[in-house]
Tab-separated table of C-alpha atoms and ligand atoms in Angstrom:
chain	number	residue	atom	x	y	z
C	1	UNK	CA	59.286	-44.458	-67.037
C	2	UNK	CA	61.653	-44.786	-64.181
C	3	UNK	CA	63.424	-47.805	-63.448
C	4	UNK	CA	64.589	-48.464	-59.981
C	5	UNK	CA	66.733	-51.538	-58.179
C	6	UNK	CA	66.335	-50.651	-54.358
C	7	UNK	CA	63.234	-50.943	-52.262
C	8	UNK	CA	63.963	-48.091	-51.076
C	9	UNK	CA	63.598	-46.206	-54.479
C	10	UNK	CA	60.265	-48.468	-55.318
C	11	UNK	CA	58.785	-47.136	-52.094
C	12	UNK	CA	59.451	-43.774	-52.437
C	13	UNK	CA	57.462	-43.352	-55.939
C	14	UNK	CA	54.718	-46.177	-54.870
C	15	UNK	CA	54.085	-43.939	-51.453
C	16	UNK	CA	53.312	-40.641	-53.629
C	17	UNK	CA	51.005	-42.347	-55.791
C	18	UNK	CA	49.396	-44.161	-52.979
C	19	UNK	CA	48.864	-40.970	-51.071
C	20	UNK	CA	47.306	-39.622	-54.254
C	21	UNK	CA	44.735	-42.432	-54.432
C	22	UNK	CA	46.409	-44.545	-57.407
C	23	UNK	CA	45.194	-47.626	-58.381
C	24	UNK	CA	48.754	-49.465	-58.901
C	25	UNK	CA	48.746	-53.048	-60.684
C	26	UNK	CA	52.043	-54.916	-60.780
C	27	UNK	CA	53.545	-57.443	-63.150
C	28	UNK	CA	56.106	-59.429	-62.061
C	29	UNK	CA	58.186	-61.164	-64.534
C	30	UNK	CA	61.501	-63.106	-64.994
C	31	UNK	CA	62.453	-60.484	-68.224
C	32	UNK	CA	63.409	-61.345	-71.411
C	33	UNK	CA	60.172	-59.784	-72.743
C	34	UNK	CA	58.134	-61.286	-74.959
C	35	UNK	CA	54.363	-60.602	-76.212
C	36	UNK	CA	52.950	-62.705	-73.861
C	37	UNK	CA	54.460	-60.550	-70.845
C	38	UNK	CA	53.074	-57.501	-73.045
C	39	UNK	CA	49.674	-58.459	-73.235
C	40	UNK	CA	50.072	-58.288	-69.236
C	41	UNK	CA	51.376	-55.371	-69.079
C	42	UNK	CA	48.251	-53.568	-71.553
C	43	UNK	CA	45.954	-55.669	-69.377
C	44	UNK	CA	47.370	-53.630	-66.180
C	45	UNK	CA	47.831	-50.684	-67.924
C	46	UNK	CA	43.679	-51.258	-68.262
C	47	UNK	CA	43.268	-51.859	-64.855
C	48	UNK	CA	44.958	-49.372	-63.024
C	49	UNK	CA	46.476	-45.625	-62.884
C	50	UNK	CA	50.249	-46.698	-62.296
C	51	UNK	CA	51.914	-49.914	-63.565
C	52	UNK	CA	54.802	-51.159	-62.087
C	53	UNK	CA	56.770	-54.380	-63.587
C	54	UNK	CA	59.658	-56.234	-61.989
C	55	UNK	CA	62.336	-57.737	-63.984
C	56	UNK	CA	63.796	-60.522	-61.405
C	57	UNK	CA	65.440	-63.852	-62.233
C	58	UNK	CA	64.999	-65.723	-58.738
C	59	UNK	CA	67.039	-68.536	-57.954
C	60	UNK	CA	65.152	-69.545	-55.019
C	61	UNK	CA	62.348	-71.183	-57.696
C	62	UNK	CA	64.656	-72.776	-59.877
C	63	UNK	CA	65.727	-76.070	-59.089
C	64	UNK	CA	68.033	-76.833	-61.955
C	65	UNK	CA	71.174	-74.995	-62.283
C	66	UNK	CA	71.687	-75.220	-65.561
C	67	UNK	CA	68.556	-73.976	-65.965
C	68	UNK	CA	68.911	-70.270	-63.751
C	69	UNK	CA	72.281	-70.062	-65.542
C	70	UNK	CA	71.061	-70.335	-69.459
C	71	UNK	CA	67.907	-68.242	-68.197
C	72	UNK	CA	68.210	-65.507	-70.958
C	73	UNK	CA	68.908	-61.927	-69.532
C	74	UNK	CA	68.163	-58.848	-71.585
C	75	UNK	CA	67.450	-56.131	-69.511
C	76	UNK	CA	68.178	-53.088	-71.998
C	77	UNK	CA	65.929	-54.349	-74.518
C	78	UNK	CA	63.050	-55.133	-72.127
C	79	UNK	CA	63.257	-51.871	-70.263
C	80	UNK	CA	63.307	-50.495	-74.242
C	81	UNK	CA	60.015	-52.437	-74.326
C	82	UNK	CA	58.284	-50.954	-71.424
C	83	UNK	CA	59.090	-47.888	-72.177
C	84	UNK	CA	57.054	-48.072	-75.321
C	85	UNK	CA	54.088	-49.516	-73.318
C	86	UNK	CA	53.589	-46.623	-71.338
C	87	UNK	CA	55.118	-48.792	-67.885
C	88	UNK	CA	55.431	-46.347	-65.199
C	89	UNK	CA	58.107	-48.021	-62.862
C	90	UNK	CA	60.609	-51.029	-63.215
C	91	UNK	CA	61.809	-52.906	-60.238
C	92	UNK	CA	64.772	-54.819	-61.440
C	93	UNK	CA	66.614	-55.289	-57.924
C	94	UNK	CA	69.602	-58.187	-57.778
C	95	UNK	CA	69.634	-60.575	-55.373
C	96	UNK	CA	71.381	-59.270	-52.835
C	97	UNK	CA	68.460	-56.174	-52.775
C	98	UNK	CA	65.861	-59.479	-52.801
C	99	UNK	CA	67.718	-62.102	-50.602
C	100	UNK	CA	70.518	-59.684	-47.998
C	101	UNK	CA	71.559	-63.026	-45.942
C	102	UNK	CA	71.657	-65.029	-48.918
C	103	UNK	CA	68.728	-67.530	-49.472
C	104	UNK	CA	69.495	-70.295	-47.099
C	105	UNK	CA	68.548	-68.082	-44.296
C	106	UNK	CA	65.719	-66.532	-46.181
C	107	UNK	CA	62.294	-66.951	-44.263
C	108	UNK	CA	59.886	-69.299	-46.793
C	109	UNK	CA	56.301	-68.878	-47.715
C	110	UNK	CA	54.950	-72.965	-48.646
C	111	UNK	CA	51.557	-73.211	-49.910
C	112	UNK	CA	49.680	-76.519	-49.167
C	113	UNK	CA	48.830	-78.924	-51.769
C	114	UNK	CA	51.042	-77.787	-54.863
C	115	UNK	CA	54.162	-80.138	-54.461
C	116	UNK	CA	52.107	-83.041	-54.530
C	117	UNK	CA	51.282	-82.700	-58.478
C	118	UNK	CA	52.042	-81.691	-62.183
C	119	UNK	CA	55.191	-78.867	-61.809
C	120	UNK	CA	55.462	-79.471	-58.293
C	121	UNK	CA	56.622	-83.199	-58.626
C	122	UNK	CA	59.112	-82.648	-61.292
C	123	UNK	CA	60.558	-79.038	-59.789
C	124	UNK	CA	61.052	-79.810	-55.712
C	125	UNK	CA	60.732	-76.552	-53.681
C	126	UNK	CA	59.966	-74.442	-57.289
C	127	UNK	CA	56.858	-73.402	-55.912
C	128	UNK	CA	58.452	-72.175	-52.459
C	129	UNK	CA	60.657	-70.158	-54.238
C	130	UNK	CA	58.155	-68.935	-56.157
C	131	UNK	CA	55.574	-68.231	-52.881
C	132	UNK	CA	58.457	-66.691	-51.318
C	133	UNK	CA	59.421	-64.086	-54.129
C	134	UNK	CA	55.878	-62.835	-55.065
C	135	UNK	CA	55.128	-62.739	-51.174
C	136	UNK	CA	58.283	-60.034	-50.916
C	137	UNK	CA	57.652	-58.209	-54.544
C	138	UNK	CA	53.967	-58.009	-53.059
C	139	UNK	CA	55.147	-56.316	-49.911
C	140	UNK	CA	57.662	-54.429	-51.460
C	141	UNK	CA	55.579	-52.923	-54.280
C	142	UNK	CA	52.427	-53.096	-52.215
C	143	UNK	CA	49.887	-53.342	-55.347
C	144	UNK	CA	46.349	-53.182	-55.563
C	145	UNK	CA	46.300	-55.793	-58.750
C	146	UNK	CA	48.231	-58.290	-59.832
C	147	UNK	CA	48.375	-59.425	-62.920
C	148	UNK	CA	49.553	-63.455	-63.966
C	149	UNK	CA	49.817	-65.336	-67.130
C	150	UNK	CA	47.368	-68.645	-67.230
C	151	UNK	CA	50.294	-69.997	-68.902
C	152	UNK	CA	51.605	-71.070	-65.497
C	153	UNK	CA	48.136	-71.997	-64.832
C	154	UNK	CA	49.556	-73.908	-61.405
C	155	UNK	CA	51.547	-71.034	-60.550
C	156	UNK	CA	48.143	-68.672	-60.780
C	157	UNK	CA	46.258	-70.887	-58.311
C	158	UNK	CA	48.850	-71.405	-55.980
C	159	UNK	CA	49.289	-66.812	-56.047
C	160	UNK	CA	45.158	-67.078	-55.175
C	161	UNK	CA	45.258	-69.240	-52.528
C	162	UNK	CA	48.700	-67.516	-51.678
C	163	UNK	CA	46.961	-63.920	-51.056
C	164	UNK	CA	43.669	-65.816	-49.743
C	165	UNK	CA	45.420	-67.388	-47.013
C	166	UNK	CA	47.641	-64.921	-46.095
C	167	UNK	CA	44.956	-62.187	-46.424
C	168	UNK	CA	47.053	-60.094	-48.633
C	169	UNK	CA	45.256	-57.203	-49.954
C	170	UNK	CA	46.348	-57.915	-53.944
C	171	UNK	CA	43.505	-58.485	-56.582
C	172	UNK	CA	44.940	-61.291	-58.243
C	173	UNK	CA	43.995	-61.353	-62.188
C	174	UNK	CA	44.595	-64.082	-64.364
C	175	UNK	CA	45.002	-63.123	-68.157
C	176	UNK	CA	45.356	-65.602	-71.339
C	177	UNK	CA	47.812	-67.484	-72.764
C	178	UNK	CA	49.656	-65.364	-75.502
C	179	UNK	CA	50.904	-67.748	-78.586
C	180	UNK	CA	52.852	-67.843	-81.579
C	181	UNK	CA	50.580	-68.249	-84.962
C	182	UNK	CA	52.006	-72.187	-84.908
C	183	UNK	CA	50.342	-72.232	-81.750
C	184	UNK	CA	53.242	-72.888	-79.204
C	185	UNK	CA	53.222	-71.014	-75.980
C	186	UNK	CA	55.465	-67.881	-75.982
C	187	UNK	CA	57.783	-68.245	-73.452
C	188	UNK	CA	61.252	-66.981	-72.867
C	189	UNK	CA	62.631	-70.307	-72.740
C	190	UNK	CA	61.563	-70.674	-76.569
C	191	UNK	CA	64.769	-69.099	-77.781
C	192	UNK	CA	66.592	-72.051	-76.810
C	193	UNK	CA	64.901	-74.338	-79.199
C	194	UNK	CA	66.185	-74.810	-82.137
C	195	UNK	CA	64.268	-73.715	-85.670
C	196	UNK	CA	63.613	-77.364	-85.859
C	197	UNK	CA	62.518	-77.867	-82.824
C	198	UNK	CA	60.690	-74.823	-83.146
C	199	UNK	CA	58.656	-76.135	-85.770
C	200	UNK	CA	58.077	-79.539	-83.663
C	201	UNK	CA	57.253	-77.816	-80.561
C	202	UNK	CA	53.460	-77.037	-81.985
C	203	UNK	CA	52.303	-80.219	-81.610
C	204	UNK	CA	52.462	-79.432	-78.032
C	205	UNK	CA	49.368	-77.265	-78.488
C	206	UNK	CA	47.795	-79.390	-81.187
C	207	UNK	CA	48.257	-82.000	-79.107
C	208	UNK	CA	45.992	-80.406	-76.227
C	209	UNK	CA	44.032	-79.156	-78.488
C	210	UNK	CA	42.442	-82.849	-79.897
C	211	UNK	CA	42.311	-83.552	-76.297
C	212	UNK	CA	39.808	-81.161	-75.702
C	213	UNK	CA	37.679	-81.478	-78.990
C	214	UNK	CA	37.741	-85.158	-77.964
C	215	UNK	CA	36.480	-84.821	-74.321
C	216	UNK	CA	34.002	-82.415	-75.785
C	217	UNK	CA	32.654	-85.182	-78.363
C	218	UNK	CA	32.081	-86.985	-75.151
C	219	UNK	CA	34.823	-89.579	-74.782
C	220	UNK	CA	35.209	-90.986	-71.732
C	221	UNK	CA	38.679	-93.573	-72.236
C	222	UNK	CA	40.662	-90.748	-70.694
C	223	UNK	CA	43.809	-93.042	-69.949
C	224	UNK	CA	43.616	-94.002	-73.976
C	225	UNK	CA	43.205	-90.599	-74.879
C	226	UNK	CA	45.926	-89.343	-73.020
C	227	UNK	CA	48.469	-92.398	-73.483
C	228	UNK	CA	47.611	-91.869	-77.367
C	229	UNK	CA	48.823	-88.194	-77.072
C	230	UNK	CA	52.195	-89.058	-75.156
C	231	UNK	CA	52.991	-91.708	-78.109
C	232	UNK	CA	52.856	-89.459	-80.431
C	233	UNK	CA	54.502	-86.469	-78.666
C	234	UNK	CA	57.107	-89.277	-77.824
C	235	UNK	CA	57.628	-89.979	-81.883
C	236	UNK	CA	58.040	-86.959	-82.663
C	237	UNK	CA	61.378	-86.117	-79.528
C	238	UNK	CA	59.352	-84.932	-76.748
C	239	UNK	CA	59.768	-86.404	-73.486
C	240	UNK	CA	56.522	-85.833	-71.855
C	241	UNK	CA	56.948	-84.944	-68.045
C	242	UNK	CA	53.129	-85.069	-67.652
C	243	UNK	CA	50.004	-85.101	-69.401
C	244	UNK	CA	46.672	-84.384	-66.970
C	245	UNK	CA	43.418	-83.637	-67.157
C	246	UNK	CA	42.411	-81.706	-63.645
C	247	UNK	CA	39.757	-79.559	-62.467
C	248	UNK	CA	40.207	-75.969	-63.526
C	249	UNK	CA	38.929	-74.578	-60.382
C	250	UNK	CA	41.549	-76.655	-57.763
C	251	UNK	CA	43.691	-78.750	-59.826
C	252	UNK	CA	41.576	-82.042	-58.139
C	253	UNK	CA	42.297	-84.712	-60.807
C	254	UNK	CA	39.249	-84.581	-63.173
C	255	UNK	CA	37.043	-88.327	-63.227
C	256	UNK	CA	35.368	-88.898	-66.717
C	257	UNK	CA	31.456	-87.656	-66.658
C	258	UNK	CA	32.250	-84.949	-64.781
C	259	UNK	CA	30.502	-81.975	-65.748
C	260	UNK	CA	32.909	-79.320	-64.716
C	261	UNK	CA	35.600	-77.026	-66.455
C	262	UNK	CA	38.662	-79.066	-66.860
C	263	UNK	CA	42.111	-77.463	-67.566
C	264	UNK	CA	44.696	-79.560	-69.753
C	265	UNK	CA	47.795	-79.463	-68.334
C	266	UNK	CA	51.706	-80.491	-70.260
C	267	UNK	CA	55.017	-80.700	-69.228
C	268	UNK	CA	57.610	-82.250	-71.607
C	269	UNK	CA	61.319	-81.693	-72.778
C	270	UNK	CA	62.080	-80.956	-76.073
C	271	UNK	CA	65.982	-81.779	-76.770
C	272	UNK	CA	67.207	-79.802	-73.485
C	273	UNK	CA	64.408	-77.344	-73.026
C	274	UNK	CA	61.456	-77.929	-70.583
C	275	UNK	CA	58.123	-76.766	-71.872
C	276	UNK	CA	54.755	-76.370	-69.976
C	277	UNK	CA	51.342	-75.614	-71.980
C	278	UNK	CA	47.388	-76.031	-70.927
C	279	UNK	CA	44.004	-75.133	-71.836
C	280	UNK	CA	40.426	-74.892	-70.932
C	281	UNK	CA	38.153	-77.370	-71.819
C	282	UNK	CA	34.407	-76.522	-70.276
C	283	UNK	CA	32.286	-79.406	-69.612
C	284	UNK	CA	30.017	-77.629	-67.044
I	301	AMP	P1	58.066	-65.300	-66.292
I	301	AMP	O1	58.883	-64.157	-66.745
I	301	AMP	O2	58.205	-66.527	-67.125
I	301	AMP	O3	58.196	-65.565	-64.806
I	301	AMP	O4	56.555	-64.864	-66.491
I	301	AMP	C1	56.048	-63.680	-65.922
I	301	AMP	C2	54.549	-63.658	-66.107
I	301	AMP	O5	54.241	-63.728	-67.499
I	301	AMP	C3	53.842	-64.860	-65.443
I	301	AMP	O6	52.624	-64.422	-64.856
I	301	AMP	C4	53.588	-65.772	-66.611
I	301	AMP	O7	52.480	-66.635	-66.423
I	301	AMP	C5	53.314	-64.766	-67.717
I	301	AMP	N1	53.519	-65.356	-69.042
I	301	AMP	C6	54.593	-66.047	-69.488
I	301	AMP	N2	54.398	-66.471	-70.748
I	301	AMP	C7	53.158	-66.038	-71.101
I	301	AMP	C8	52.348	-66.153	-72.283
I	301	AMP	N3	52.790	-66.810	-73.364
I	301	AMP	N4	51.138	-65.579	-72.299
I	301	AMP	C9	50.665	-64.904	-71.218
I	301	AMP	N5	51.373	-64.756	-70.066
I	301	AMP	C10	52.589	-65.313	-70.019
């Protein structure tokens, strides 16, 4: 596995495989490697003849400081971790390799209709920052796939419409949500919880999880059903950010008696840490 930190470098080794005909799937990622990222990485390694993963944390997407400083870096054990996957190539470039005249004079990629609702009301210009990194880690790596984590089930649509209306030539694929046995999403932010609130942070899932077996015994109170969830998240420390029943296919809020696949979508702080969660529940 070779890892690399110019563009120069990645294009080098993506232009030999190209010229040999090499399907190349890409996985970008934030590092700090967990199982969820993993199951990615096997699901590209499924896809394609040459897997390439980037390890960047961007600061254009976050919007909290605090936040892109206690973002957990740990680059020799997750280039430890590829290796072992059979990864070909790791991008890991800094940002002066992503952003040369710093980020306030960075050109920006904004996709329409994401700012509006669920992450993009609580994180203003997160999802620019985001458009605007996978936009230049698509150029720069030039993939055929891409593969993204429906945990960031917002983030997924907005890369499809992203690629759709920019006609860029990436196969975006979505894969599942990869979770601990209690049920909470992995996610690298997880290590800053507490064992306690470890232990607390399942009702997150269990939470979405009566959601759905309720909407699938045909209740229609949606407002009760919801408002009953946040109380209890609330008694038990979470502050819920949102709680939202939307269509799975465009995010369009989801009316009761719909008969459509409906994705259940969380936000909500636990003590300092902001966790996101959702899940499919099909009512076509
Ligand atoms: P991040 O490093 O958080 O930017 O995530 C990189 C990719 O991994 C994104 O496509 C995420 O959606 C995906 N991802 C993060 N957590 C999980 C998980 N628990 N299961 C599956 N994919 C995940």
């Amino acid at each position: 596995m070779q890892v690399v930190d110019s563009v120069i470098g990645l294009r080098t080794r993506v232009k030999t495989w190209r010229s040999q005909n090499q399907i190349i799937a890409f996985v970008p990622t934030m590092g700090n490697l967990h199982q969820g990222h993993l199951s990615l990485v096997q699901k590209a390694r499924e896809l394609a003849d040459k897997v390439v993963v980037s390890i960047f944390v961007n600061p254009l997407q976050f919007n909290d400081k605090s936040d892109l400083t206690n973002y957990p870096r740990t680059l020799q054990e997750d280039i430890h971790l590829l290796t072992e996957l059979d990864c070909d190539l790791v991008f890991t470039p800094d940002d002066t390799v992503m952003y040369p005249q710093g980020m306030s004079l960075q050109t920006s990629v904004h996709v329409p209709g994401m700012d509006d609702k669920l992450c993009g009301l609580g994180r203003p210009g997160h999802f620019d920052g985001v458009a605007t990194v996978v936009t230049k880690l698509f150029n720069m790596v030039q993939p055929d796939i891409a593969v993204f984590g429906e945990k960031d089930y917002q983030q997924l649509l907005l890369i499809r419409q992203l690629v759709h209306d920019l006609n860029i030539p990436v196969d975006i694929v979505g894969a599942p949500t990869h979770r601990e046995s209690s049920g909470l999403a992995m996610s690298s932010r997880n290590n800053r919880l507490s064992d306690e609130e470890r232990t607390q942070a399942a009702l997150l899932h269990q939470q979405l999880q009566a959601i759905k077996a309720a909407l699938e015994n045909g209740e229609t109170d949606l407002d009760a059903l919801l408002n009953s969830a946040q109380t209890q998240l609330q008694e038990n420390g979470f502050e819920p950010e949102y709680l939202e029943l939307r269509k799975a296919q465009d995010l369009m809020l989801y009316q009761a008696g719909e008969k459509t696949a409906v994705r259940i979508l969380i936000a909500a702080r636990l003590g300092s840490v902001r966790l996101i969660d959702n899940i499919l529940c099909d009512l076509a």
